[in-house]
XYZ file of C-alpha atoms in Angstrom:
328
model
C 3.764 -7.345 12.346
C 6.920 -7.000 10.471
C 9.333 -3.880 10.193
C 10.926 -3.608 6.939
C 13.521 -1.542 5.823
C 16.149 -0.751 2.347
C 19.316 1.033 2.818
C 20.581 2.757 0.020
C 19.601 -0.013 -2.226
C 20.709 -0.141 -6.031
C 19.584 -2.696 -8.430
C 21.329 -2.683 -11.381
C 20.116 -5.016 -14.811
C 22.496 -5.503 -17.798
C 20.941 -4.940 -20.521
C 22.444 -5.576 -24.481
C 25.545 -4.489 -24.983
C 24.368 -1.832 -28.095
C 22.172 -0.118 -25.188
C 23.448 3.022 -23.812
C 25.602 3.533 -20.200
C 27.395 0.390 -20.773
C 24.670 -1.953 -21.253
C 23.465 -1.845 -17.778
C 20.182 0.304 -16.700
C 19.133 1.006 -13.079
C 15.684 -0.286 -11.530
C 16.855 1.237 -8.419
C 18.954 4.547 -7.357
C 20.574 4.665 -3.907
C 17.091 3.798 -1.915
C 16.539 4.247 1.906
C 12.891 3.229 3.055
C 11.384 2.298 6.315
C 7.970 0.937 6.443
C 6.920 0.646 10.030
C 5.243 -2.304 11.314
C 1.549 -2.531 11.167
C 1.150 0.535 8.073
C -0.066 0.079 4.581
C 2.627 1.681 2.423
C 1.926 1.657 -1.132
C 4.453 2.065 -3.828
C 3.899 4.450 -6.275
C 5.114 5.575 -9.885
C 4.518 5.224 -13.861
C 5.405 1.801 -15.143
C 9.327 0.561 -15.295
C 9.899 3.331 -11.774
C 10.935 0.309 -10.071
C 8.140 -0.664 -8.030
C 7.406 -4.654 -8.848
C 11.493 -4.713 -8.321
C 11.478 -3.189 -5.166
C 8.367 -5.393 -3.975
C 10.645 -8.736 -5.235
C 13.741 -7.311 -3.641
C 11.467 -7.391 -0.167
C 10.959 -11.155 -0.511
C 15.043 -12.321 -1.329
C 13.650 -12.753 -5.295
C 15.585 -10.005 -6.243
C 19.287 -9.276 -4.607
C 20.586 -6.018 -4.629
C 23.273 -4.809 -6.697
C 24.291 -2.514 -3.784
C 22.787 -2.134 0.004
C 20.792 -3.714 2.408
C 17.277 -5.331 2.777
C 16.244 -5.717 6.333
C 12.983 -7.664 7.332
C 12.361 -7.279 11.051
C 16.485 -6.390 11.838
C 17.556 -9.483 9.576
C 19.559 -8.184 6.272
C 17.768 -10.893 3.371
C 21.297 -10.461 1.475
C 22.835 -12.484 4.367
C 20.701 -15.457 4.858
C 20.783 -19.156 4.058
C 18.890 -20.137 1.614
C 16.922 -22.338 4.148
C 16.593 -19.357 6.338
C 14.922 -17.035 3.659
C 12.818 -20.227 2.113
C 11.205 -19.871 6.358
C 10.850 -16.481 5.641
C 9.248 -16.538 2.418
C 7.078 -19.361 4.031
C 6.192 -17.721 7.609
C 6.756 -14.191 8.033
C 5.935 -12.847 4.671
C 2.984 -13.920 1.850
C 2.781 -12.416 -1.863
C -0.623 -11.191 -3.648
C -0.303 -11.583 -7.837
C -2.286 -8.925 -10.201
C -3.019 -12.161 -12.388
C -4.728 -14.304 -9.553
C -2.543 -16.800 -10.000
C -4.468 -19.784 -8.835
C -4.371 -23.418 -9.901
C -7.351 -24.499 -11.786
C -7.306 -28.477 -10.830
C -7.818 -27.225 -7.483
C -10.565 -26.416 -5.280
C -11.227 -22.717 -3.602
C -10.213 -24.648 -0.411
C -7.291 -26.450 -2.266
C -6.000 -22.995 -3.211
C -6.355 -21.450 -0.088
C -4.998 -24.296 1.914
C -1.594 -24.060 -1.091
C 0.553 -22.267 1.104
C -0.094 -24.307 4.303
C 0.379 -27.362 2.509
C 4.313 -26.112 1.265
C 5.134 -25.372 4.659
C 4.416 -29.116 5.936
C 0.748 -28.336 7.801
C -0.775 -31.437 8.303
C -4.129 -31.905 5.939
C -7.027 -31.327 8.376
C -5.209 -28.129 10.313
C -4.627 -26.770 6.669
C -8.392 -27.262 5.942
C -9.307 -25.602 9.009
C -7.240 -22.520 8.682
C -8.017 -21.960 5.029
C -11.546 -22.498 5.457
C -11.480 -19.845 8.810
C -9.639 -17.707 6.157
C -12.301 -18.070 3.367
C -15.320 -17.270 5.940
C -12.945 -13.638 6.467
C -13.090 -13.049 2.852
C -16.586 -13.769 2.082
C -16.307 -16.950 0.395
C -17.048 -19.394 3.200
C -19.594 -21.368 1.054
C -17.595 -21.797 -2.251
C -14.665 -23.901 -0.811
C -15.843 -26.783 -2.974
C -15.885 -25.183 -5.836
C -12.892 -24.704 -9.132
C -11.348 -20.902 -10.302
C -13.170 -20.846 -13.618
C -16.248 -21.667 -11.680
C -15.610 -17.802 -10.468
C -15.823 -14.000 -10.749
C -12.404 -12.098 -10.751
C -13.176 -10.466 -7.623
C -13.956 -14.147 -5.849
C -10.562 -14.946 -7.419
C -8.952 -12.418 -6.314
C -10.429 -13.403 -3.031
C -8.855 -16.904 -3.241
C -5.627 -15.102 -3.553
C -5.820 -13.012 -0.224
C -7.246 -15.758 1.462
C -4.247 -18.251 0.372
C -2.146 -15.151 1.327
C -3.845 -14.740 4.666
C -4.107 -18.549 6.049
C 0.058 -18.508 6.619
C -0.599 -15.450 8.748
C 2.115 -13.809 7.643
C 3.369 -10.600 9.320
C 4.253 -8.929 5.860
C 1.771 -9.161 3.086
C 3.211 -8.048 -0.326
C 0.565 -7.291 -2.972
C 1.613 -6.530 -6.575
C -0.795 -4.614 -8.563
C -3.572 -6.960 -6.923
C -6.778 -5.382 -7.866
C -5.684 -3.844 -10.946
C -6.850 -6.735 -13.248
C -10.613 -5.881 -11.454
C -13.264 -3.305 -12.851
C -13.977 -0.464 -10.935
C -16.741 -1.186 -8.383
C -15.615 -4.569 -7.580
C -11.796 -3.123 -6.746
C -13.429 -0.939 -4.368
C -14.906 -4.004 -2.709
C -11.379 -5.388 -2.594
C -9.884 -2.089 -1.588
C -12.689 -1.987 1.705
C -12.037 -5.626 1.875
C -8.813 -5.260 2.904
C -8.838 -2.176 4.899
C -11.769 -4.185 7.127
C -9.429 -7.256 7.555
C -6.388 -5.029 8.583
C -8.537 -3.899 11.369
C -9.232 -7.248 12.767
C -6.058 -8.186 12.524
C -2.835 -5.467 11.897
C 0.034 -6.281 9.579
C 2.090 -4.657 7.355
C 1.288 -4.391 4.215
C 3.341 -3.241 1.210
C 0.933 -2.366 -1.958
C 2.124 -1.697 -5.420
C -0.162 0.285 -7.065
C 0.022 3.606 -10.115
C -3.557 4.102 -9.049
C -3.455 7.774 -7.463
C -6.940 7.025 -5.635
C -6.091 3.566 -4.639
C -3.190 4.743 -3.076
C -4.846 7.623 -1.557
C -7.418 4.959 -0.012
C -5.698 2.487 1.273
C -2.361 4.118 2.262
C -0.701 4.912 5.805
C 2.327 6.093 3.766
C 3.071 6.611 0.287
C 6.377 5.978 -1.372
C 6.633 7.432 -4.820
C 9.303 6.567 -6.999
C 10.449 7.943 -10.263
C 13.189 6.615 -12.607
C 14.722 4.232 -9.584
C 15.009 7.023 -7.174
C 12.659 7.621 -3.899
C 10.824 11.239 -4.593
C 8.285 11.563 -1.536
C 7.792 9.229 1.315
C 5.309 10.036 3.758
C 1.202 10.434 4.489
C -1.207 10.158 1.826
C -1.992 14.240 1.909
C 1.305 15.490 2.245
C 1.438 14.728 -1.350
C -1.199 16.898 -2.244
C -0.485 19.891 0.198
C 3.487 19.766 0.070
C 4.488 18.021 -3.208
C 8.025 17.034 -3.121
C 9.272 17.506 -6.209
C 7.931 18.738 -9.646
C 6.999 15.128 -11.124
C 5.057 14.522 -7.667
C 3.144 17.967 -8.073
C 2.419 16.761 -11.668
C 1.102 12.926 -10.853
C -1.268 14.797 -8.037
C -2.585 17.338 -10.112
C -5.594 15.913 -11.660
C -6.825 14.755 -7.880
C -9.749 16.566 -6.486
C -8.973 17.498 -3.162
C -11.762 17.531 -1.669
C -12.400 14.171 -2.279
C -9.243 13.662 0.477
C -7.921 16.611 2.869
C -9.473 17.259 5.761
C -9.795 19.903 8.416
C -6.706 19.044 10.123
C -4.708 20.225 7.071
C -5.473 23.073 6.655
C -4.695 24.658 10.274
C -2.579 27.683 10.217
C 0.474 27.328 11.983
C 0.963 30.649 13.014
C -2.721 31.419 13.965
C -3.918 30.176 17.447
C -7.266 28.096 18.320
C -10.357 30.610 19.141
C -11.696 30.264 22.490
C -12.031 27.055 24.026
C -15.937 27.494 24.021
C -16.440 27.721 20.102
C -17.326 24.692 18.542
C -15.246 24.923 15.565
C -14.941 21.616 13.549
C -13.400 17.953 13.753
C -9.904 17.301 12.769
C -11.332 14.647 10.255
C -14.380 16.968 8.461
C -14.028 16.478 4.423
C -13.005 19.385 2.674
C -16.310 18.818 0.893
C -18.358 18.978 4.149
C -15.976 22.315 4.716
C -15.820 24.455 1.585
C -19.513 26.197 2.308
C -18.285 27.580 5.578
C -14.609 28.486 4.045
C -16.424 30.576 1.771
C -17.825 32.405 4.676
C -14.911 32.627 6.687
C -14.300 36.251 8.723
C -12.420 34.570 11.639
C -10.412 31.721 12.532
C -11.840 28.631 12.404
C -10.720 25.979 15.665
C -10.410 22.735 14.414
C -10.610 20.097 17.413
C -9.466 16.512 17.489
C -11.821 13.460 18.794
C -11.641 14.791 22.356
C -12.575 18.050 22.325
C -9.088 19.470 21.919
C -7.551 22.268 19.730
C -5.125 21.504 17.635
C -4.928 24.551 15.660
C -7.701 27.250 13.575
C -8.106 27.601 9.913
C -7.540 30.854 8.370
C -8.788 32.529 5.337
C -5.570 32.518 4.180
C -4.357 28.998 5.157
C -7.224 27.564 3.131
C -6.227 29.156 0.088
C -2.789 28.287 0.689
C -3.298 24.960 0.744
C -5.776 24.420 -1.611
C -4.114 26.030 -4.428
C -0.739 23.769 -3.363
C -3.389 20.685 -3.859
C -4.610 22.022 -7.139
C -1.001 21.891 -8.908
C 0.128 25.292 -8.648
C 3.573 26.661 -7.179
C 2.043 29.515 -5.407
């Protein structure tokens, strides 16, 4: 698992001369991110925010105009180009929206791509990619060409090719976008399955609000090159950083995501420890019938019995009207 981190990164394009501020326009505005190892963080924000440049900036395609990229402690602005070519090949692994597969080659060919570049000898390569396509779901269509496909198996290909390096940082642009809606679900589970077999971290562009409410440890939502909110999936429904975040949410139903756990009260203590109260993790769906009968506290206990807090009339409301878009 990889640690990666930006500090106060700028990226800076020129642009023709006749456009305005000189020429130049800014994909990035003074940046500081950390994306611990082993999380899914998913990059957020409407298109030309800066996400795709941030996600190239984390593999050395991109240099900053101003700041530091660190990948596991190592600044990417300072390397050889030899040194970041065993990066690129080792630690890290990219997944393209468009597939990006070649069609003279087998499913196994494909997979096996990335192996090959980094000097794995034929039969070990075969191996591992084939191991790789079994994970995916495709272990009995290694013989077969892309067109020969659906875009989900494609897209399958892709993650497996990305997977059979074993890299410690998995980049994914826009990966599922190009796929309809049921079959980017399957993706979506897909990957959260295979990042419980095996942890890394993962950084996810996406401007899907439930896709990145999904599949996200963290969230980092950016807006016109600058970092708005960085934190847990939730947070930015309940405590919206900024006015455009509280606008993106808006049109989420919460209780599709929160969960008992936030909406405690922090000034209200837990009932007695012999009431039964509710799991941390209960759906706000599962919940709303007994908030609408709520007289007392409500003790909300975590997976071992123990309170972290009680729900209160007036915490609901509090929060549920923050998750609905209002500034109450």
């Amino acid at each position: 698992m990889a640690t990666v981190a930006l500090r106060k990164v700028s990226k800076v394009y020129e642009q023709d001369r006749a456009a305005p501020a000189g020429g130049r326009a800014a994909a990035l505005d003074d940046v500081t991110l950390d994306i611990a190892e082993g999380e899914i963080c998913v990059l957020m924000g409407l298109s030309g925010c800066g996400k795709s440049t941030l996600l190239r900036l984390l593999n050395g395609l991109v240099t900053p105009t101003d700041g530091q990229v660190l990948v596991d402690g190592d600044d990417l602005g300072t390397l050889s180009h030899r040194r970041l070519q065993q990066l690129r090949r080792g630690t890290m692994a990219m997944v393209f929206q468009s597939f990006a597969l070649f069609p003279h080659r087998t499913v196994i060919d494909n997979a096996a791509f990335g192996l090959e570049i980094a000097g794995v000898a034929k039969p070990e390569r075969l191996r591992r990619s084939g191991a790789v396509l079994e994970q995916v779901g495709l272990g009995g269509h290694g013989a077969q060409y892309p067109h020969q496909l659906s875009g989900g198996m494609r897209q399958r290909v892709g993650l497996a090719r990305a997977l059979a390096v074993n890299p410690s940082l998995l980049l994914m642009d826009e990966a599922f976008s190009a796929l309809d809606p049921l079959t980017r679900r399957g993706m979506q589970d897909l990957l959260l399955s295979l990042q419980k077999e095996q942890r890394r971290t993962i950084v996810f562009v996406s401007h899907d609000i439930d896709e990145a409410l999904h599949l996200g440890d963290r969230i980092a939502m950016l807006h016109d090159g600058r970092l708005l909110q960085h934190g847990a999936p939730r947070a930015f429904l309940t405590q919206p950083a900024h006015d455009h975040v509280r606008a993106f949410f808006q049109g989420v139903d919460p209780a599709r995501h929160l969960r008992a756990a936030d909406l405690i009260d922090p000034v209200a203590p837990p009932s007695d420890a012999t009431t039964a109260g509710v799991a941390a993790d209960t759906t706000l769906g599962d919940l709303l019938s007994r908030l609408g009968q709520l007289t007392a506290p409500l003790t909300v206990r975590d997976a071992s019995g123990v309170a972290l807090g009680a729900i209160t009339a007036a915490s609901a409301l509090r929060v549920l009207t923050r998750a609905r878009g209002s500034h109450a």
